[in-house]
């Protein structure tokens, strides 16, 4: 029988809003801040945390510490489909009968993932990395996982299918509250922030509070990679989407941001400006690197990360390459780089500044 967490970490943010630190196993982020919003029809969760027994125990213990129970949850609003946000939604619904709401673009990702034969995703990832110029030693473990069937253990394959759609710009049906959905694609195609259009409980100046998910974090730059879809050949521009979404959120002029990681913060306009400047610097640096034609993998090897490339773990290299591709896609859309032929013998395509 799972052990009860000793001391659930819960925070009262005032005005009928609380948060619970739900752990993410083996992840440097440490935890997801699952927020609880009191409504006239019962508590509603914003995100639920990773699908793991210890995470479930922490979530349920945190709810009890706040004077409620998982069986009392009325609804679940998901900022985006990633497993550290949506992982426990199915268990919450099973325990409580709560509805689950998500933006249609991310619901489509959940549906595709559930319906596809699991090996399809590894085949897609292998082909995508090979096209980016990944070396054979990086592709070999993926091919081995495909052959062995271990792909069935990957997170998100059986994520709960939401039963309500979050419509951008509309108020969510939360009795007695004003919570408006703000579509903020970039981190995922259907990421949403949630604007609580109510006076700040501490009377801070500004337009209410914002549940920002992963879109706006106080000390982390969210990962922006190419959207993952084996069945869609559309040339999307996630970084362009993200930059536009940042400016949209900045115009809200909220008093406080309640993110899904780290801690709440004020002065969101300053953080938005920092992130916009960061990506402008990143793009300028990539243009310098692309004075010589490079594959996305070669570009990722040369980009500045929080540690040397040789020290970046295997899985993080895959994420880094996707981020390099998203930046190249943005520069290509702006007409700043062009795709050139691969190496002799039909190698992966390269990109260079123009």
mmCIF file of C-alpha atoms in Angstrom:
data_model
loop_
_atom_site.group_PDB
_atom_site.id
_atom_site.type_symbol
_atom_site.label_atom_id
_atom_site.label_comp_id
_atom_site.label_asym_id
_atom_site.label_seq_id
_atom_site.Cartn_x
_atom_site.Cartn_y
_atom_site.Cartn_z
ATOM 1 C CA UNK A 1 0.000 0.000 0.000
ATOM 2 C CA UNK A 2 1.484 3.420 -0.972
ATOM 3 C CA UNK A 3 2.821 5.461 1.901
ATOM 4 C CA UNK A 4 1.162 8.765 2.741
ATOM 5 C CA UNK A 5 3.407 11.770 2.010
ATOM 6 C CA UNK A 6 4.649 13.184 5.302
ATOM 7 C CA UNK A 7 3.903 16.841 4.675
ATOM 8 C CA UNK A 8 2.120 17.843 1.465
ATOM 9 C CA UNK A 9 3.415 21.183 0.242
ATOM 10 C CA UNK A 10 0.383 23.396 -0.237
ATOM 11 C CA UNK A 11 0.184 27.175 -0.586
ATOM 12 C CA UNK A 12 -2.738 29.537 -0.106
ATOM 13 C CA UNK A 13 -2.558 32.247 -2.791
ATOM 14 C CA UNK A 14 -5.671 34.013 -1.503
ATOM 15 C CA UNK A 15 -9.035 34.556 -3.107
ATOM 16 C CA UNK A 16 -9.926 30.863 -3.168
ATOM 17 C CA UNK A 17 -6.785 29.788 -5.050
ATOM 18 C CA UNK A 18 -4.289 27.248 -3.707
ATOM 19 C CA UNK A 19 -1.423 25.205 -5.140
ATOM 20 C CA UNK A 20 0.013 21.740 -4.447
ATOM 21 C CA UNK A 21 3.587 20.768 -5.326
ATOM 22 C CA UNK A 22 3.178 17.459 -7.158
ATOM 23 C CA UNK A 23 6.539 15.730 -7.816
ATOM 24 C CA UNK A 24 7.839 14.798 -11.259
ATOM 25 C CA UNK A 25 9.940 11.617 -10.927
ATOM 26 C CA UNK A 26 13.572 11.840 -12.055
ATOM 27 C CA UNK A 27 13.215 15.322 -13.506
ATOM 28 C CA UNK A 28 15.265 18.446 -12.683
ATOM 29 C CA UNK A 29 12.076 20.553 -12.673
ATOM 30 C CA UNK A 30 11.196 18.756 -9.442
ATOM 31 C CA UNK A 31 7.457 19.327 -9.370
ATOM 32 C CA UNK A 32 4.364 20.680 -11.082
ATOM 33 C CA UNK A 33 2.341 23.329 -9.277
ATOM 34 C CA UNK A 34 -1.205 22.004 -9.490
ATOM 35 C CA UNK A 35 -3.600 24.845 -8.730
ATOM 36 C CA UNK A 36 -6.994 24.480 -7.077
ATOM 37 C CA UNK A 37 -9.678 27.104 -7.696
ATOM 38 C CA UNK A 38 -12.734 27.166 -5.449
ATOM 39 C CA UNK A 39 -16.030 27.547 -7.307
ATOM 40 C CA UNK A 40 -19.680 27.549 -6.301
ATOM 41 C CA UNK A 41 -19.999 24.011 -7.688
ATOM 42 C CA UNK A 42 -16.875 22.587 -6.102
ATOM 43 C CA UNK A 43 -13.100 22.765 -6.529
ATOM 44 C CA UNK A 44 -11.567 22.856 -10.009
ATOM 45 C CA UNK A 45 -7.976 21.863 -10.739
ATOM 46 C CA UNK A 46 -5.663 23.612 -13.167
ATOM 47 C CA UNK A 47 -3.441 20.714 -14.341
ATOM 48 C CA UNK A 48 -2.998 17.489 -12.372
ATOM 49 C CA UNK A 49 0.648 16.356 -12.427
ATOM 50 C CA UNK A 50 2.621 13.325 -13.604
ATOM 51 C CA UNK A 51 1.041 9.856 -13.712
ATOM 52 C CA UNK A 52 3.036 8.208 -10.929
ATOM 53 C CA UNK A 53 1.937 6.594 -7.619
ATOM 54 C CA UNK A 54 3.972 9.046 -5.516
ATOM 55 C CA UNK A 55 2.576 11.988 -7.481
ATOM 56 C CA UNK A 56 -0.985 10.731 -7.005
ATOM 57 C CA UNK A 57 -0.405 10.291 -3.278
ATOM 58 C CA UNK A 58 0.967 13.828 -3.025
ATOM 59 C CA UNK A 59 -1.954 15.294 -4.974
ATOM 60 C CA UNK A 60 -4.609 13.532 -2.908
ATOM 61 C CA UNK A 61 -2.839 14.309 0.384
ATOM 62 C CA UNK A 62 -2.563 17.953 -0.659
ATOM 63 C CA UNK A 63 -6.274 18.105 -1.394
ATOM 64 C CA UNK A 64 -7.044 16.704 2.050
ATOM 65 C CA UNK A 65 -4.702 19.258 3.621
ATOM 66 C CA UNK A 66 -6.782 21.930 1.901
ATOM 67 C CA UNK A 67 -9.960 20.548 3.433
ATOM 68 C CA UNK A 68 -11.309 18.725 0.399
ATOM 69 C CA UNK A 69 -10.963 15.342 -1.312
ATOM 70 C CA UNK A 70 -10.246 14.139 -4.820
ATOM 71 C CA UNK A 71 -13.825 12.810 -4.946
ATOM 72 C CA UNK A 72 -15.048 16.410 -4.602
ATOM 73 C CA UNK A 73 -13.253 17.740 -7.711
ATOM 74 C CA UNK A 74 -15.795 19.306 -10.064
ATOM 75 C CA UNK A 75 -13.594 19.893 -13.098
ATOM 76 C CA UNK A 76 -10.054 19.817 -14.483
ATOM 77 C CA UNK A 77 -8.658 22.514 -16.786
ATOM 78 C CA UNK A 78 -5.468 21.476 -18.594
ATOM 79 C CA UNK A 79 -3.014 24.107 -19.821
ATOM 80 C CA UNK A 80 -1.406 21.628 -22.255
ATOM 81 C CA UNK A 81 -1.081 17.931 -22.976
ATOM 82 C CA UNK A 82 2.412 17.197 -21.578
ATOM 83 C CA UNK A 83 2.457 14.339 -19.033
ATOM 84 C CA UNK A 84 3.615 16.483 -16.096
ATOM 85 C CA UNK A 85 0.403 18.497 -16.533
ATOM 86 C CA UNK A 86 -2.184 16.034 -17.881
ATOM 87 C CA UNK A 87 -0.850 12.733 -16.521
ATOM 88 C CA UNK A 88 -3.189 12.271 -13.535
ATOM 89 C CA UNK A 89 -6.307 13.725 -15.159
ATOM 90 C CA UNK A 90 -7.799 10.310 -15.906
ATOM 91 C CA UNK A 91 -7.425 9.153 -12.309
ATOM 92 C CA UNK A 92 -8.995 12.361 -11.038
ATOM 93 C CA UNK A 93 -11.970 11.836 -13.364
ATOM 94 C CA UNK A 94 -12.334 8.193 -12.315
ATOM 95 C CA UNK A 95 -12.362 9.166 -8.638
ATOM 96 C CA UNK A 96 -14.669 12.161 -8.928
ATOM 97 C CA UNK A 97 -16.572 12.155 -12.213
ATOM 98 C CA UNK A 98 -14.994 15.538 -12.996
ATOM 99 C CA UNK A 99 -14.994 16.924 -16.525
ATOM 100 C CA UNK A 100 -11.649 17.537 -18.280
ATOM 101 C CA UNK A 101 -11.169 20.553 -20.564
ATOM 102 C CA UNK A 102 -8.335 21.157 -23.052
ATOM 103 C CA UNK A 103 -7.757 23.208 -26.208
ATOM 104 C CA UNK A 104 -8.755 21.327 -29.359
ATOM 105 C CA UNK A 105 -5.234 21.369 -30.830
ATOM 106 C CA UNK A 106 -3.793 19.522 -27.825
ATOM 107 C CA UNK A 107 -6.806 17.222 -27.550
ATOM 108 C CA UNK A 108 -5.992 16.197 -31.124
ATOM 109 C CA UNK A 109 -2.448 15.287 -30.018
ATOM 110 C CA UNK A 110 -3.846 13.163 -27.162
ATOM 111 C CA UNK A 111 -6.263 11.423 -29.532
ATOM 112 C CA UNK A 112 -3.576 10.675 -32.127
ATOM 113 C CA UNK A 113 -1.247 9.327 -29.458
ATOM 114 C CA UNK A 114 -3.934 7.057 -28.015
ATOM 115 C CA UNK A 115 -5.081 5.746 -31.389
ATOM 116 C CA UNK A 116 -1.698 5.192 -33.048
ATOM 117 C CA UNK A 117 0.134 1.897 -32.719
ATOM 118 C CA UNK A 118 2.888 2.808 -30.203
ATOM 119 C CA UNK A 119 5.711 1.917 -32.562
ATOM 120 C CA UNK A 120 4.554 4.615 -34.974
ATOM 121 C CA UNK A 121 5.961 7.268 -32.644
ATOM 122 C CA UNK A 122 9.399 5.693 -32.443
ATOM 123 C CA UNK A 123 9.474 5.211 -36.215
ATOM 124 C CA UNK A 124 8.543 8.879 -36.603
ATOM 125 C CA UNK A 125 11.160 10.025 -34.093
ATOM 126 C CA UNK A 126 13.886 7.932 -35.731
ATOM 127 C CA UNK A 127 13.068 9.295 -39.178
ATOM 128 C CA UNK A 128 12.873 12.859 -37.859
ATOM 129 C CA UNK A 129 16.242 12.632 -36.086
ATOM 130 C CA UNK A 130 17.877 10.972 -39.081
ATOM 131 C CA UNK A 131 16.623 13.808 -41.288
ATOM 132 C CA UNK A 132 18.129 16.272 -38.791
ATOM 133 C CA UNK A 133 21.530 14.598 -39.161
ATOM 134 C CA UNK A 134 21.626 12.573 -35.922
ATOM 135 C CA UNK A 135 24.504 10.061 -35.850
ATOM 136 C CA UNK A 136 23.889 6.325 -35.819
ATOM 137 C CA UNK A 137 24.930 6.007 -32.172
ATOM 138 C CA UNK A 138 22.037 8.299 -31.183
ATOM 139 C CA UNK A 139 19.527 6.439 -33.341
ATOM 140 C CA UNK A 140 20.570 2.943 -32.223
ATOM 141 C CA UNK A 141 18.796 2.959 -28.786
ATOM 142 C CA UNK A 142 15.550 4.126 -30.408
ATOM 143 C CA UNK A 143 15.721 1.359 -32.973
ATOM 144 C CA UNK A 144 16.449 -1.161 -30.239
ATOM 145 C CA UNK A 145 13.439 0.056 -28.231
ATOM 146 C CA UNK A 146 11.254 -0.276 -31.330
ATOM 147 C CA UNK A 147 12.441 -3.827 -31.940
ATOM 148 C CA UNK A 148 12.018 -4.882 -28.286
ATOM 149 C CA UNK A 149 8.573 -3.331 -27.767
ATOM 150 C CA UNK A 150 9.714 -1.154 -24.845
ATOM 151 C CA UNK A 151 7.952 1.788 -26.477
ATOM 152 C CA UNK A 152 4.795 0.796 -24.572
ATOM 153 C CA UNK A 153 6.319 2.205 -21.397
ATOM 154 C CA UNK A 154 6.633 5.753 -22.793
ATOM 155 C CA UNK A 155 4.570 8.413 -20.937
ATOM 156 C CA UNK A 156 1.420 9.801 -22.505
ATOM 157 C CA UNK A 157 0.400 6.759 -24.534
ATOM 158 C CA UNK A 158 -2.819 6.301 -22.542
ATOM 159 C CA UNK A 159 -3.478 9.881 -21.442
ATOM 160 C CA UNK A 160 -7.112 10.689 -20.665
ATOM 161 C CA UNK A 161 -9.143 12.009 -23.571
ATOM 162 C CA UNK A 162 -10.674 15.377 -22.558
ATOM 163 C CA UNK A 163 -14.457 15.670 -22.752
ATOM 164 C CA UNK A 164 -14.719 19.473 -23.003
ATOM 165 C CA UNK A 165 -13.065 21.973 -25.342
ATOM 166 C CA UNK A 166 -11.425 25.176 -24.180
ATOM 167 C CA UNK A 167 -12.456 27.914 -26.606
ATOM 168 C CA UNK A 168 -9.907 30.753 -26.842
ATOM 169 C CA UNK A 169 -11.168 34.075 -25.556
ATOM 170 C CA UNK A 170 -14.172 32.624 -23.762
ATOM 171 C CA UNK A 171 -14.921 32.443 -20.065
ATOM 172 C CA UNK A 172 -14.772 28.913 -18.702
ATOM 173 C CA UNK A 173 -17.977 27.668 -17.038
ATOM 174 C CA UNK A 174 -16.740 28.046 -13.444
ATOM 175 C CA UNK A 175 -19.625 29.063 -11.221
ATOM 176 C CA UNK A 176 -18.885 32.291 -9.381
ATOM 177 C CA UNK A 177 -15.488 32.865 -11.058
ATOM 178 C CA UNK A 178 -14.247 34.733 -14.128
ATOM 179 C CA UNK A 179 -11.583 32.564 -15.747
ATOM 180 C CA UNK A 180 -10.873 33.367 -19.390
ATOM 181 C CA UNK A 181 -8.896 31.154 -21.774
ATOM 182 C CA UNK A 182 -5.980 32.777 -23.609
ATOM 183 C CA UNK A 183 -4.620 30.634 -26.461
ATOM 184 C CA UNK A 184 -0.811 30.714 -26.275
ATOM 185 C CA UNK A 185 0.625 28.215 -28.790
ATOM 186 C CA UNK A 186 4.360 27.626 -28.976
ATOM 187 C CA UNK A 187 5.307 25.197 -26.224
ATOM 188 C CA UNK A 188 2.521 23.012 -27.636
ATOM 189 C CA UNK A 189 0.029 23.828 -30.405
ATOM 190 C CA UNK A 190 -2.877 24.041 -27.940
ATOM 191 C CA UNK A 191 -1.254 25.571 -24.876
ATOM 192 C CA UNK A 192 -3.554 27.929 -22.986
ATOM 193 C CA UNK A 193 -3.033 30.402 -20.190
ATOM 194 C CA UNK A 194 -5.983 31.166 -17.921
ATOM 195 C CA UNK A 195 -6.731 34.750 -16.949
ATOM 196 C CA UNK A 196 -8.491 35.098 -13.606
ATOM 197 C CA UNK A 197 -10.303 38.369 -14.200
ATOM 198 C CA UNK A 198 -10.830 39.212 -10.551
ATOM 199 C CA UNK A 199 -9.262 41.769 -8.235
ATOM 200 C CA UNK A 200 -6.015 40.560 -6.709
ATOM 201 C CA UNK A 201 -6.646 39.402 -3.105
ATOM 202 C CA UNK A 202 -3.685 41.497 -1.885
ATOM 203 C CA UNK A 203 -4.890 44.485 -3.955
ATOM 204 C CA UNK A 204 -1.819 44.424 -6.210
ATOM 205 C CA UNK A 205 -2.131 46.779 -9.154
ATOM 206 C CA UNK A 206 -2.955 45.072 -12.421
ATOM 207 C CA UNK A 207 -5.605 43.035 -14.196
ATOM 208 C CA UNK A 208 -6.057 39.994 -11.989
ATOM 209 C CA UNK A 209 -3.907 36.866 -12.100
ATOM 210 C CA UNK A 210 -2.702 34.479 -14.792
ATOM 211 C CA UNK A 211 -2.293 30.699 -14.601
ATOM 212 C CA UNK A 212 0.529 30.519 -17.133
ATOM 213 C CA UNK A 213 1.262 26.785 -17.401
ATOM 214 C CA UNK A 214 4.662 26.480 -19.083
ATOM 215 C CA UNK A 215 4.230 29.544 -21.294
ATOM 216 C CA UNK A 216 5.635 32.095 -18.862
ATOM 217 C CA UNK A 217 7.991 30.952 -16.081
ATOM 218 C CA UNK A 218 10.023 33.203 -13.761
ATOM 219 C CA UNK A 219 13.479 31.719 -14.318
ATOM 220 C CA UNK A 220 13.223 29.111 -17.085
ATOM 221 C CA UNK A 221 12.941 29.551 -20.832
ATOM 222 C CA UNK A 222 10.256 27.064 -21.947
ATOM 223 C CA UNK A 223 11.275 24.492 -24.521
ATOM 224 C CA UNK A 224 10.105 25.458 -28.013
ATOM 225 C CA UNK A 225 10.567 22.619 -30.478
ATOM 226 C CA UNK A 226 8.792 21.494 -33.608
ATOM 227 C CA UNK A 227 5.249 20.245 -33.032
ATOM 228 C CA UNK A 228 5.197 16.436 -33.086
ATOM 229 C CA UNK A 229 2.747 14.906 -35.567
ATOM 230 C CA UNK A 230 3.587 11.861 -37.715
ATOM 231 C CA UNK A 231 0.580 12.517 -39.980
ATOM 232 C CA UNK A 232 1.059 16.223 -40.639
ATOM 233 C CA UNK A 233 3.596 17.580 -43.115
ATOM 234 C CA UNK A 234 2.586 21.225 -42.527
ATOM 235 C CA UNK A 235 5.566 23.532 -42.090
ATOM 236 C CA UNK A 236 4.554 25.031 -38.741
ATOM 237 C CA UNK A 237 6.429 27.798 -36.927
ATOM 238 C CA UNK A 238 6.274 27.083 -33.167
ATOM 239 C CA UNK A 239 8.802 29.770 -32.249
ATOM 240 C CA UNK A 240 6.878 32.374 -34.213
ATOM 241 C CA UNK A 241 3.712 31.206 -32.453
ATOM 242 C CA UNK A 242 5.435 31.491 -29.080
ATOM 243 C CA UNK A 243 6.772 34.991 -29.656
ATOM 244 C CA UNK A 244 3.332 36.193 -30.776
ATOM 245 C CA UNK A 245 1.759 34.520 -27.733
ATOM 246 C CA UNK A 246 4.247 36.202 -25.394
ATOM 247 C CA UNK A 247 3.275 39.614 -26.686
ATOM 248 C CA UNK A 248 -0.422 38.741 -26.322
ATOM 249 C CA UNK A 249 0.080 37.761 -22.676
ATOM 250 C CA UNK A 250 2.161 40.864 -22.002
ATOM 251 C CA UNK A 251 -0.731 43.054 -23.123
ATOM 252 C CA UNK A 252 -2.966 41.588 -20.391
ATOM 253 C CA UNK A 253 -0.967 43.522 -17.743
ATOM 254 C CA UNK A 254 -1.839 41.079 -14.975
ATOM 255 C CA UNK A 255 -0.837 41.751 -11.382
ATOM 256 C CA UNK A 256 0.625 38.297 -10.734
ATOM 257 C CA UNK A 257 1.524 35.139 -12.612
ATOM 258 C CA UNK A 258 0.885 31.684 -11.139
ATOM 259 C CA UNK A 259 3.063 29.350 -13.254
ATOM 260 C CA UNK A 260 3.112 25.545 -13.274
ATOM 261 C CA UNK A 261 6.767 25.404 -12.185
ATOM 262 C CA UNK A 262 9.035 27.355 -9.841
ATOM 263 C CA UNK A 263 7.054 30.089 -8.044
ATOM 264 C CA UNK A 264 4.543 32.941 -8.522
ATOM 265 C CA UNK A 265 5.879 36.293 -9.661
ATOM 266 C CA UNK A 266 4.861 39.855 -10.406
ATOM 267 C CA UNK A 267 6.029 42.254 -13.162
ATOM 268 C CA UNK A 268 5.182 39.846 -16.024
ATOM 269 C CA UNK A 269 5.868 42.529 -18.657
ATOM 270 C CA UNK A 270 9.533 42.506 -17.630
ATOM 271 C CA UNK A 271 9.709 38.726 -17.949
ATOM 272 C CA UNK A 272 8.035 38.850 -21.363
ATOM 273 C CA UNK A 273 10.614 41.414 -22.515
ATOM 274 C CA UNK A 274 13.449 39.195 -21.225
ATOM 275 C CA UNK A 275 12.151 36.178 -23.137
ATOM 276 C CA UNK A 276 11.634 38.136 -26.355
ATOM 277 C CA UNK A 277 15.192 39.479 -26.097
ATOM 278 C CA UNK A 278 16.547 36.002 -25.326
ATOM 279 C CA UNK A 279 15.093 34.547 -28.508
ATOM 280 C CA UNK A 280 16.243 37.505 -30.596
ATOM 281 C CA UNK A 281 19.781 36.936 -29.301
ATOM 282 C CA UNK A 282 19.412 33.216 -29.957
ATOM 283 C CA UNK A 283 18.351 33.806 -33.548
ATOM 284 C CA UNK A 284 21.218 36.240 -34.135
ATOM 285 C CA UNK A 285 23.695 33.710 -32.764
ATOM 286 C CA UNK A 286 22.318 30.986 -35.014
ATOM 287 C CA UNK A 287 22.680 33.209 -38.063
ATOM 288 C CA UNK A 288 26.371 33.578 -37.234
ATOM 289 C CA UNK A 289 26.754 29.809 -36.895
ATOM 290 C CA UNK A 290 24.953 29.286 -40.198
ATOM 291 C CA UNK A 291 27.534 31.264 -42.133
ATOM 292 C CA UNK A 292 28.616 27.682 -42.853
ATOM 293 C CA UNK A 293 25.925 25.257 -43.966
ATOM 294 C CA UNK A 294 24.969 22.870 -41.146
ATOM 295 C CA UNK A 295 22.438 20.171 -40.406
ATOM 296 C CA UNK A 296 20.122 20.812 -37.436
ATOM 297 C CA UNK A 297 22.120 18.277 -35.405
ATOM 298 C CA UNK A 298 25.401 20.039 -36.191
ATOM 299 C CA UNK A 299 23.778 23.345 -35.299
ATOM 300 C CA UNK A 300 22.573 21.990 -31.938
ATOM 301 C CA UNK A 301 26.107 20.758 -31.192
ATOM 302 C CA UNK A 302 27.414 24.312 -31.660
ATOM 303 C CA UNK A 303 24.642 26.204 -29.853
ATOM 304 C CA UNK A 304 25.100 27.540 -26.323
ATOM 305 C CA UNK A 305 23.374 25.388 -23.694
ATOM 306 C CA UNK A 306 23.606 25.240 -19.914
ATOM 307 C CA UNK A 307 26.470 22.754 -20.233
ATOM 308 C CA UNK A 308 28.863 21.517 -22.946
ATOM 309 C CA UNK A 309 27.279 19.282 -25.595
ATOM 310 C CA UNK A 310 29.358 16.327 -24.422
ATOM 311 C CA UNK A 311 27.692 16.561 -20.985
ATOM 312 C CA UNK A 312 24.100 16.817 -22.226
ATOM 313 C CA UNK A 313 22.174 13.584 -21.507
ATOM 314 C CA UNK A 314 20.883 11.445 -24.334
ATOM 315 C CA UNK A 315 17.205 12.444 -24.075
ATOM 316 C CA UNK A 316 18.050 16.119 -23.687
ATOM 317 C CA UNK A 317 20.010 16.023 -26.948
ATOM 318 C CA UNK A 318 16.841 14.998 -28.770
ATOM 319 C CA UNK A 319 15.023 17.951 -27.191
ATOM 320 C CA UNK A 320 17.917 20.303 -28.044
ATOM 321 C CA UNK A 321 17.828 19.287 -31.704
ATOM 322 C CA UNK A 322 14.087 19.945 -31.854
ATOM 323 C CA UNK A 323 14.715 23.404 -30.402
ATOM 324 C CA UNK A 324 17.427 24.045 -33.007
ATOM 325 C CA UNK A 325 14.972 23.010 -35.728
ATOM 326 C CA UNK A 326 12.295 25.379 -34.404
ATOM 327 C CA UNK A 327 14.743 28.296 -34.520
ATOM 328 C CA UNK A 328 15.860 27.371 -38.030
ATOM 329 C CA UNK A 329 12.215 27.167 -39.096
ATOM 330 C CA UNK A 330 11.640 30.701 -37.752
ATOM 331 C CA UNK A 331 14.679 32.035 -39.637
ATOM 332 C CA UNK A 332 13.533 30.239 -42.783
ATOM 333 C CA UNK A 333 10.061 31.788 -42.469
ATOM 334 C CA UNK A 334 11.717 35.208 -42.108
ATOM 335 C CA UNK A 335 13.815 34.610 -45.230
ATOM 336 C CA UNK A 336 17.061 34.730 -43.226
ATOM 337 C CA UNK A 337 18.244 31.177 -43.967
ATOM 338 C CA UNK A 338 17.795 28.771 -46.840
ATOM 339 C CA UNK A 339 17.773 25.024 -47.135
ATOM 340 C CA UNK A 340 20.549 23.585 -49.274
ATOM 341 C CA UNK A 341 21.196 20.118 -50.614
ATOM 342 C CA UNK A 342 22.546 17.470 -48.276
ATOM 343 C CA UNK A 343 26.008 16.044 -48.417
ATOM 344 C CA UNK A 344 27.075 13.877 -51.328
ATOM 345 C CA UNK A 345 25.309 10.550 -51.311
ATOM 346 C CA UNK A 346 21.930 11.944 -50.202
ATOM 347 C CA UNK A 347 22.762 13.072 -46.669
ATOM 348 C CA UNK A 348 20.414 15.142 -44.497
ATOM 349 C CA UNK A 349 19.593 18.689 -45.622
ATOM 350 C CA UNK A 350 21.664 21.592 -44.399
ATOM 351 C CA UNK A 351 20.821 25.230 -43.773
ATOM 352 C CA UNK A 352 22.831 28.405 -44.267
ATOM 353 C CA UNK A 353 22.334 32.112 -43.742
ATOM 354 C CA UNK A 354 21.429 34.253 -46.745
#
